[in-house]
Short mmCIF file of C-alpha atoms and ligand atoms in Angstrom, two decimals:
data_model
loop_
_atom_site.label_atom_id
_atom_site.label_comp_id
_atom_site.label_asym_id
_atom_site.label_seq_id
_atom_site.Cartn_x
_atom_site.Cartn_y
_atom_site.Cartn_z
CA MET A 1 81.66 12.47 139.58
CA ARG A 2 77.92 12.11 139.20
CA ARG A 3 78.45 8.49 138.28
CA ARG A 4 80.47 7.74 141.37
CA HIS A 5 77.81 9.38 143.41
CA ALA A 6 75.24 7.07 141.89
CA GLY A 7 77.49 4.11 142.67
CA VAL A 8 77.73 5.11 146.30
CA LEU A 9 73.98 5.50 146.43
CA LEU A 10 73.47 2.08 144.92
CA ILE A 11 75.76 0.50 147.51
CA LEU A 12 73.91 2.30 150.26
CA GLN A 13 70.60 1.05 148.92
CA LEU A 14 71.92 -2.48 148.72
CA GLN A 15 73.11 -2.26 152.29
CA ILE A 16 69.71 -1.06 153.41
CA ALA A 17 68.05 -3.88 151.51
CA VAL A 18 70.38 -6.42 153.09
CA ALA A 19 69.89 -4.92 156.53
CA ALA A 20 66.14 -5.10 156.09
CA CYS A 21 66.05 -8.81 155.36
CA CYS A 22 69.36 -10.26 156.55
CA CYS A 23 68.12 -11.42 159.89
CA TRP A 24 65.34 -13.75 159.02
CA GLY A 25 65.93 -14.88 155.47
CA LEU A 26 62.23 -14.50 154.82
CA GLU A 27 61.14 -12.75 151.62
CA VAL A 28 57.94 -11.13 150.44
CA GLY A 29 57.99 -12.97 147.09
CA TYR A 30 58.93 -16.34 148.54
CA TYR A 31 56.08 -18.26 146.84
CA GLY A 32 56.23 -16.21 143.62
CA ALA A 33 57.16 -19.27 141.55
CA THR A 34 55.72 -22.10 143.64
CA CYS A 35 52.35 -20.70 144.73
CA PRO A 36 51.83 -17.31 143.12
CA ASP A 37 48.22 -16.99 144.30
CA ALA A 38 48.95 -17.80 147.95
CA ASP A 39 48.18 -14.25 149.15
CA ALA A 40 44.93 -14.07 147.20
CA ILE A 41 43.80 -17.53 148.34
CA VAL A 42 44.33 -16.67 152.00
CA ARG A 43 42.62 -13.32 151.62
CA GLN A 44 39.59 -14.82 149.92
CA VAL A 45 38.96 -17.38 152.66
CA MET A 46 39.56 -14.80 155.39
CA GLU A 47 37.14 -12.34 153.81
CA ARG A 48 34.41 -14.92 153.48
CA ARG A 49 34.77 -16.01 157.09
CA PHE A 50 35.03 -12.48 158.39
CA TYR A 51 31.84 -11.29 156.73
CA ASN A 52 30.07 -14.23 158.32
CA ASP A 53 31.59 -13.67 161.78
CA ASN A 54 33.83 -10.68 162.43
CA THR A 55 35.07 -12.06 165.77
CA VAL A 56 37.41 -14.35 163.85
CA ALA A 57 39.76 -11.50 162.99
CA PRO A 58 40.72 -10.57 166.57
CA ALA A 59 41.03 -14.28 167.36
CA ILE A 60 43.52 -14.77 164.52
CA ILE A 61 45.58 -11.75 165.58
CA ARG A 62 45.79 -13.15 169.09
CA MET A 63 46.67 -16.57 167.74
CA LEU A 64 49.67 -15.14 165.90
CA PHE A 65 50.88 -13.55 169.14
CA HIS A 66 50.57 -16.79 171.07
CA ASP A 67 52.23 -18.86 168.38
CA CYS A 68 55.11 -16.42 167.94
CA PHE A 69 55.80 -15.97 171.65
CA VAL A 70 56.09 -19.70 172.28
CA THR A 71 59.12 -21.15 170.45
CA GLY A 72 58.66 -18.65 167.60
CA CYS A 73 56.23 -18.28 164.69
CA ASP A 74 56.30 -21.96 163.76
CA ALA A 75 52.65 -23.05 163.91
CA SER A 76 53.41 -25.15 167.00
CA LEU A 77 50.33 -23.63 168.61
CA LEU A 78 48.08 -25.28 166.01
CA ILE A 79 48.98 -28.87 166.84
CA VAL A 80 46.15 -30.92 168.33
CA PRO A 81 47.16 -33.52 170.91
CA THR A 82 47.32 -37.20 170.00
CA PRO A 83 47.97 -40.18 172.28
CA THR A 84 51.55 -40.53 171.06
CA ARG A 85 52.37 -36.81 171.18
CA PRO A 86 50.25 -35.59 174.04
CA SER A 87 51.58 -32.26 175.29
CA PRO A 88 51.07 -29.56 172.73
CA GLU A 89 51.03 -25.86 173.44
CA ARG A 90 47.29 -25.90 172.91
CA VAL A 91 46.68 -27.78 176.12
CA ALA A 92 48.24 -24.95 178.07
CA ILE A 93 46.41 -22.15 176.29
CA PRO A 94 42.78 -21.34 177.12
CA ASN A 95 40.71 -23.11 174.49
CA GLN A 96 38.43 -20.16 173.87
CA THR A 97 41.35 -18.36 172.28
CA LEU A 98 41.58 -21.13 169.74
CA ARG A 99 38.15 -20.91 168.17
CA ALA A 100 39.86 -19.71 165.02
CA LEU A 101 41.55 -23.04 164.47
CA ASN A 102 38.97 -24.29 161.99
CA ILE A 103 39.56 -21.21 159.87
CA VAL A 104 43.25 -21.97 159.77
CA ASN A 105 42.31 -25.41 158.51
CA ALA A 106 39.99 -23.92 155.88
CA VAL A 107 42.71 -21.57 154.65
CA LYS A 108 45.23 -24.37 154.55
CA SER A 109 42.87 -26.66 152.59
CA ALA A 110 42.43 -23.93 149.99
CA LEU A 111 46.22 -23.52 149.76
CA GLU A 112 46.74 -27.29 149.50
CA ALA A 113 44.18 -27.48 146.67
CA ALA A 114 46.14 -24.89 144.68
CA CYS A 115 49.74 -25.83 145.58
CA PRO A 116 50.05 -29.06 147.58
CA GLY A 117 52.76 -29.17 150.23
CA VAL A 118 54.15 -25.72 149.47
CA VAL A 119 52.86 -23.06 151.86
CA SER A 120 53.68 -23.62 155.52
CA CYS A 121 51.06 -23.23 158.24
CA ALA A 122 53.27 -20.64 159.93
CA ASP A 123 53.21 -18.55 156.75
CA ALA A 124 49.46 -19.08 156.35
CA LEU A 125 48.88 -17.79 159.89
CA ALA A 126 51.09 -14.75 159.29
CA LEU A 127 49.09 -13.91 156.14
CA MET A 128 45.80 -14.48 157.97
CA ALA A 129 46.84 -12.08 160.72
CA ARG A 130 47.79 -9.47 158.14
CA ASP A 131 44.40 -9.86 156.45
CA SER A 132 42.67 -9.65 159.84
CA VAL A 133 44.35 -6.32 160.55
CA ALA A 134 43.28 -5.01 157.15
CA LEU A 135 39.69 -6.30 157.51
CA LEU A 136 39.47 -4.47 160.84
CA GLY A 137 40.55 -1.22 159.20
CA GLY A 138 44.27 -1.36 159.94
CA ALA A 139 47.04 -0.47 157.49
CA ALA A 140 48.11 -2.98 154.85
CA TYR A 141 51.61 -4.40 155.23
CA ASP A 142 53.88 -6.83 153.45
CA VAL A 143 54.51 -10.21 155.05
CA ALA A 144 57.89 -11.75 154.37
CA LEU A 145 57.42 -15.50 153.85
CA GLY A 146 59.41 -18.72 154.03
CA ARG A 147 58.64 -19.91 157.57
CA ARG A 148 58.66 -23.63 158.26
CA ASP A 149 56.42 -25.56 160.65
CA ALA A 150 57.64 -26.95 163.96
CA LEU A 151 58.13 -30.65 164.61
CA HIS A 152 57.31 -30.29 168.27
CA SER A 153 54.82 -28.48 170.50
CA ASN A 154 55.20 -28.73 174.25
CA SER A 155 53.09 -27.35 177.03
CA TRP A 156 56.15 -26.79 179.21
CA GLU A 157 57.48 -24.30 176.68
CA VAL A 158 54.43 -22.09 177.05
CA ASP A 159 55.50 -18.98 178.89
CA LEU A 160 53.07 -16.26 177.89
CA PRO A 161 52.76 -13.03 179.85
CA ALA A 162 49.73 -12.97 182.16
CA PRO A 163 47.28 -10.05 182.45
CA PHE A 164 48.20 -9.67 186.13
CA SER A 165 51.98 -9.66 185.54
CA SER A 166 53.73 -6.43 186.39
CA LEU A 167 54.52 -4.19 183.46
CA ASP A 168 58.23 -4.39 184.36
CA ASP A 169 58.16 -8.16 183.99
CA THR A 170 56.11 -7.86 180.83
CA LEU A 171 58.51 -5.34 179.28
CA ARG A 172 61.39 -7.73 180.05
CA HIS A 173 59.43 -10.57 178.49
CA PHE A 174 58.86 -8.57 175.29
CA ALA A 175 62.45 -7.28 175.28
CA ALA A 176 63.66 -10.89 175.34
CA LYS A 177 61.71 -11.39 172.07
CA GLY A 178 63.31 -8.26 170.58
CA PHE A 179 60.66 -5.62 171.25
CA THR A 180 61.32 -2.15 172.66
CA ALA A 181 58.97 -0.47 175.15
CA ASP A 182 57.52 1.54 172.25
CA GLU A 183 56.87 -1.64 170.26
CA THR A 184 55.39 -3.36 173.30
CA VAL A 185 52.94 -0.50 173.77
CA LEU A 186 52.04 -0.82 170.08
CA LEU A 187 51.47 -4.56 170.42
CA PHE A 188 49.18 -3.97 173.41
CA GLY A 189 47.29 -1.82 170.90
CA ALA A 190 45.96 -5.10 169.47
CA HIS A 191 43.51 -4.92 172.38
CA THR A 192 41.77 -2.23 170.37
CA VAL A 193 39.82 -5.20 168.95
CA GLY A 194 38.18 -8.27 170.38
CA ALA A 195 36.86 -9.41 173.69
CA ALA A 196 37.88 -10.74 177.08
CA HIS A 197 36.22 -13.23 179.40
CA CYS A 198 35.37 -12.12 182.92
CA SER A 199 37.88 -14.66 184.20
CA SER A 200 40.68 -12.51 182.73
CA PHE A 201 39.97 -9.46 184.83
CA ARG A 202 37.26 -10.10 187.44
CA TYR A 203 39.82 -10.28 190.24
CA ARG A 204 40.21 -6.53 189.75
CA LEU A 205 36.52 -5.99 190.43
CA ALA A 206 36.81 -7.25 193.97
CA ARG A 207 39.08 -4.32 194.87
CA PRO A 208 36.65 -1.61 195.95
CA ASP A 209 39.12 1.22 195.99
CA ASP A 210 41.29 0.36 193.04
CA SER A 211 41.93 3.86 191.73
CA THR A 212 43.54 2.42 188.59
CA MET A 213 40.08 1.40 187.38
CA ASP A 214 37.51 3.99 186.47
CA GLU A 215 34.54 3.66 188.84
CA SER A 216 31.87 3.60 186.14
CA LEU A 217 33.80 0.94 184.23
CA ARG A 218 34.08 -1.09 187.43
CA CYS A 219 30.33 -0.88 187.99
CA ASP A 220 29.60 -1.89 184.39
CA MET A 221 31.95 -4.84 184.72
CA VAL A 222 30.46 -5.98 188.00
CA GLY A 223 27.13 -5.92 186.16
CA VAL A 224 28.52 -8.19 183.45
CA CYS A 225 30.69 -10.49 185.54
CA GLY A 226 29.48 -10.37 189.11
CA LEU A 227 31.98 -10.26 191.93
CA ALA A 228 34.59 -12.93 192.55
CA ASP A 229 32.55 -14.75 195.21
CA GLN A 230 29.65 -15.33 192.85
CA PRO A 231 29.18 -18.55 190.88
CA ALA A 232 31.89 -19.27 188.35
CA ALA A 233 29.26 -19.34 185.59
CA ALA A 234 29.84 -15.65 185.03
CA ASP A 235 33.40 -16.44 183.98
CA ASP A 236 31.96 -17.31 180.58
CA ALA A 237 30.58 -13.82 180.09
CA MET A 238 32.61 -11.67 177.71
CA THR A 239 33.03 -8.00 177.14
CA PHE A 240 34.87 -5.95 174.53
CA LEU A 241 38.41 -4.85 175.30
CA ASP A 242 37.74 -1.57 173.51
CA PRO A 243 33.99 -0.98 173.92
CA VAL A 244 34.13 2.20 171.84
CA THR A 245 35.18 0.53 168.57
CA PRO A 246 35.52 -3.21 169.25
CA PHE A 247 36.03 -4.17 165.61
CA ALA A 248 38.27 -1.35 164.45
CA VAL A 249 42.04 -1.28 164.54
CA ASP A 250 42.31 2.32 165.73
CA ASN A 251 43.93 4.29 168.52
CA ALA A 252 40.79 4.54 170.67
CA TYR A 253 42.24 1.99 173.07
CA TYR A 254 44.99 4.37 174.19
CA ALA A 255 42.44 7.03 175.14
CA GLN A 256 40.66 4.31 177.16
CA LEU A 257 43.92 3.58 178.98
CA MET A 258 44.43 7.23 179.77
CA SER A 259 41.00 7.42 181.42
CA ASN A 260 41.63 4.27 183.49
CA ARG A 261 39.16 2.28 181.40
CA SER A 262 41.26 -0.74 180.51
CA LEU A 263 40.05 -4.18 181.51
CA LEU A 264 43.50 -5.70 181.63
CA GLN A 265 45.71 -4.63 184.49
CA VAL A 266 49.01 -4.80 182.61
CA ASP A 267 47.68 -2.57 179.80
CA GLN A 268 46.41 -0.12 182.39
CA GLU A 269 49.81 0.08 184.02
CA ALA A 270 51.28 1.13 180.66
CA ALA A 271 49.37 4.40 180.89
CA THR A 272 51.26 5.51 183.99
CA HIS A 273 54.60 3.63 183.95
CA ALA A 274 57.57 5.92 183.25
CA ALA A 275 58.86 3.67 180.46
CA THR A 276 55.59 3.61 178.52
CA ALA A 277 53.27 6.51 179.48
CA GLY A 278 54.80 8.76 176.82
CA TYR A 279 54.08 6.23 174.09
CA VAL A 280 50.52 5.70 175.27
CA ALA A 281 49.91 9.46 175.18
CA TYR A 282 51.61 9.73 171.78
CA TYR A 283 49.51 7.02 170.13
CA ALA A 284 46.35 8.31 171.81
CA ALA A 285 46.99 11.66 170.11
CA ASN A 286 48.27 10.39 166.73
CA PRO A 287 45.88 8.01 164.98
CA ASP A 288 47.86 7.80 161.75
CA ALA A 289 51.14 7.11 163.52
CA PHE A 290 49.42 4.30 165.42
CA LEU A 291 48.00 2.70 162.28
CA GLN A 292 51.33 2.81 160.48
CA ARG A 293 53.45 1.65 163.40
CA PHE A 294 51.00 -1.04 164.52
CA SER A 295 51.24 -2.74 161.14
CA GLU A 296 55.04 -2.51 161.19
CA VAL A 297 55.12 -4.16 164.59
CA MET A 298 52.69 -6.87 163.50
CA ALA A 299 55.05 -7.64 160.61
CA LYS A 300 57.90 -7.84 163.11
CA LEU A 301 55.88 -10.04 165.48
CA GLY A 302 55.53 -12.50 162.60
CA THR A 303 59.30 -12.89 162.35
CA VAL A 304 60.04 -13.91 165.95
CA GLY A 305 62.06 -17.14 166.15
CA VAL A 306 61.04 -18.50 162.75
CA LEU A 307 62.28 -21.78 161.32
CA GLU A 308 63.79 -21.49 157.85
CA GLY A 309 65.47 -23.46 155.11
CA ASP A 310 65.41 -27.18 155.86
CA ALA A 311 64.35 -26.83 159.48
CA GLY A 312 60.99 -28.30 160.47
CA GLU A 313 58.55 -29.20 157.71
CA VAL A 314 55.67 -27.85 155.66
CA ARG A 315 52.64 -29.42 157.25
CA THR A 316 49.85 -30.72 155.03
CA VAL A 317 47.25 -30.27 157.77
CA CYS A 318 47.99 -27.50 160.25
CA THR A 319 46.70 -29.37 163.27
CA LYS A 320 48.89 -32.47 162.68
CA TYR A 321 52.53 -33.28 162.05
CA ASN A 322 53.08 -34.91 158.65
CA THR A 323 54.26 -38.09 160.35
CA SER A 324 52.86 -39.14 163.71
C1 HEM Q 1 51.33 -8.81 178.14
C2 HEM Q 1 50.83 -9.13 177.01
C3 HEM Q 1 49.42 -9.56 176.81
C4 HEM Q 1 48.53 -10.03 177.72
C5 HEM Q 1 48.73 -10.24 179.21
C6 HEM Q 1 47.31 -10.30 177.00
C7 HEM Q 1 46.17 -10.78 177.59
C8 HEM Q 1 44.97 -10.95 176.95
C9 HEM Q 1 43.78 -11.41 177.58
C10 HEM Q 1 43.65 -11.81 179.04
C11 HEM Q 1 42.80 -11.39 176.65
C12 HEM Q 1 41.35 -11.82 176.86
C13 HEM Q 1 41.25 -13.29 176.64
C14 HEM Q 1 39.95 -13.82 177.14
O1 HEM Q 1 39.59 -13.52 178.27
O2 HEM Q 1 39.29 -14.55 176.38
C15 HEM Q 1 43.38 -10.95 175.42
C16 HEM Q 1 42.71 -10.82 174.24
C17 HEM Q 1 43.30 -10.45 173.05
N1 HEM Q 1 44.64 -10.23 172.86
FE1 HEM Q 1 46.04 -10.04 174.28
N2 HEM Q 1 47.47 -9.99 175.69
C18 HEM Q 1 48.75 -9.56 175.54
C19 HEM Q 1 49.34 -9.17 174.36
C20 HEM Q 1 48.74 -9.26 173.13
C21 HEM Q 1 49.41 -9.06 171.88
C22 HEM Q 1 50.89 -8.75 171.72
C23 HEM Q 1 48.48 -9.23 170.90
C24 HEM Q 1 48.64 -9.17 169.41
C25 HEM Q 1 49.50 -8.44 168.79
C26 HEM Q 1 47.22 -9.50 171.57
C27 HEM Q 1 46.02 -9.65 170.93
C28 HEM Q 1 44.83 -9.90 171.55
C29 HEM Q 1 43.55 -9.88 170.87
C30 HEM Q 1 43.32 -9.51 169.41
C31 HEM Q 1 42.59 -10.24 171.80
C32 HEM Q 1 41.09 -10.43 171.58
C33 HEM Q 1 40.88 -11.87 171.16
C34 HEM Q 1 39.47 -12.19 170.72
O3 HEM Q 1 38.59 -11.34 170.72
O4 HEM Q 1 39.27 -13.36 170.34
N3 HEM Q 1 47.42 -9.52 172.91
N4 HEM Q 1 44.71 -10.68 175.63
C1 NAG Q 2 37.00 -25.52 176.80
O1 NAG Q 2 37.45 -26.53 177.66
C2 NAG Q 2 36.54 -26.85 178.70
C3 NAG Q 2 37.18 -27.82 179.67
O2 NAG Q 2 38.24 -28.51 179.08
C4 NAG Q 2 35.25 -27.41 178.08
O3 NAG Q 2 34.33 -27.72 179.09
C5 NAG Q 2 34.67 -26.38 177.13
O4 NAG Q 2 33.54 -26.90 176.48
C6 NAG Q 2 35.69 -25.93 176.12
N1 NAG Q 2 35.15 -24.82 175.35
C7 NAG Q 2 35.25 -24.76 174.03
C8 NAG Q 2 34.68 -23.53 173.39
O5 NAG Q 2 35.76 -25.62 173.37
C1 NAG Q 3 43.62 7.22 186.79
O1 NAG Q 3 44.27 6.60 187.89
C2 NAG Q 3 45.36 7.32 188.37
C3 NAG Q 3 46.14 6.47 189.35
O2 NAG Q 3 45.32 5.76 190.20
C4 NAG Q 3 44.87 8.63 188.95
O3 NAG Q 3 45.94 9.36 189.51
C5 NAG Q 3 44.22 9.42 187.83
O4 NAG Q 3 43.68 10.61 188.32
C6 NAG Q 3 43.14 8.61 187.13
N1 NAG Q 3 42.75 9.30 185.92
C7 NAG Q 3 41.49 9.43 185.53
C8 NAG Q 3 41.27 10.17 184.25
O5 NAG Q 3 40.57 8.97 186.15
#
């Protein structure tokens, strides 16, 4: 009797294990035999860079989002244009978001030195994002590996949500990638770190009676950015998305949203929209739940639309296809 019970339990556990990894075919120990130190190599380079310049960590987290939301997490974002293959995703994405590209190359060189041709750039980026979250005080999480790198990168495939999109459209956009409203609110939580250029939100400043923006925040931002009719030079100015703790993965951002102190319009709408306000309030009140769930959702983000098996290639240099 007891034995049969154990058998049933074992089957149940197997089913859970299968359910947990069936859909992507990625595995945590993927490079166990072929590049056992891959995790440590990535972490070492990331740590060194981060202690020199902590702005790289938010930039890498954002880079993972952009890569994964355009044709999947396949390192297509990293391709630099060449005369024969001129239209990469990068052309369509603001270049300031790509200042982390040289770090990707540094990480990849270290991986190539240890295990040539083994670890894909898509996997390297997923590990770098995980390390970025941890370096910024977020919860550690496992990254399932085995992604392959794309053989194409096209600007016409870039369809990222814009900061001025409606939340309804944005929720549909995220749902199409497999994310619930709860998970979308958690992913917005990435704006608990890093910075935004005035060009991303200054159009809001020109609305004198925009009650969705706290008046003192608006005044501060006009001070930083100027109003829309002033010279475009101020577009280069930057300000922290979460001015309270700009380099900490924590739930402070949700409290900012609830006091109408978000720079980005779509995030702000999440605080009051019926489909999301409850989640915003929940994560504002539950720091540990946010930390745990944010890392789970980052792991999930890294599995969107991956290439596996024989698809694509393992690039030697992340910014170039192996054959031009
Ligand atoms: C509707 C969805 C989203 C919109 C409209 C959006 C928009 C933006 C904008 C406009 C900026 C400022 C860029 C600049 O002015 O330089 C930004 C920064 C950032 N975003 Fe998002 N974002 C979205 C979702 C996400 C997601 C899902 C993540 C990651 C999980 C993310 C991570 C970041 C990070 C970390 C930064 C700071 C980057 C840095 O400091 O270098 N964002 N985002
Ligand atoms: C971004 O691109 C613009 C125009 O293409 C260029 O003037 C600027 O120097 C670039 N900035 C960075 C940081 O590369
Ligand atoms: C935030 O904005 C909403 C909608 O404009 C308003 O009803 C609310 O009172 C504001 N909340 C705070 C804390 O300012």
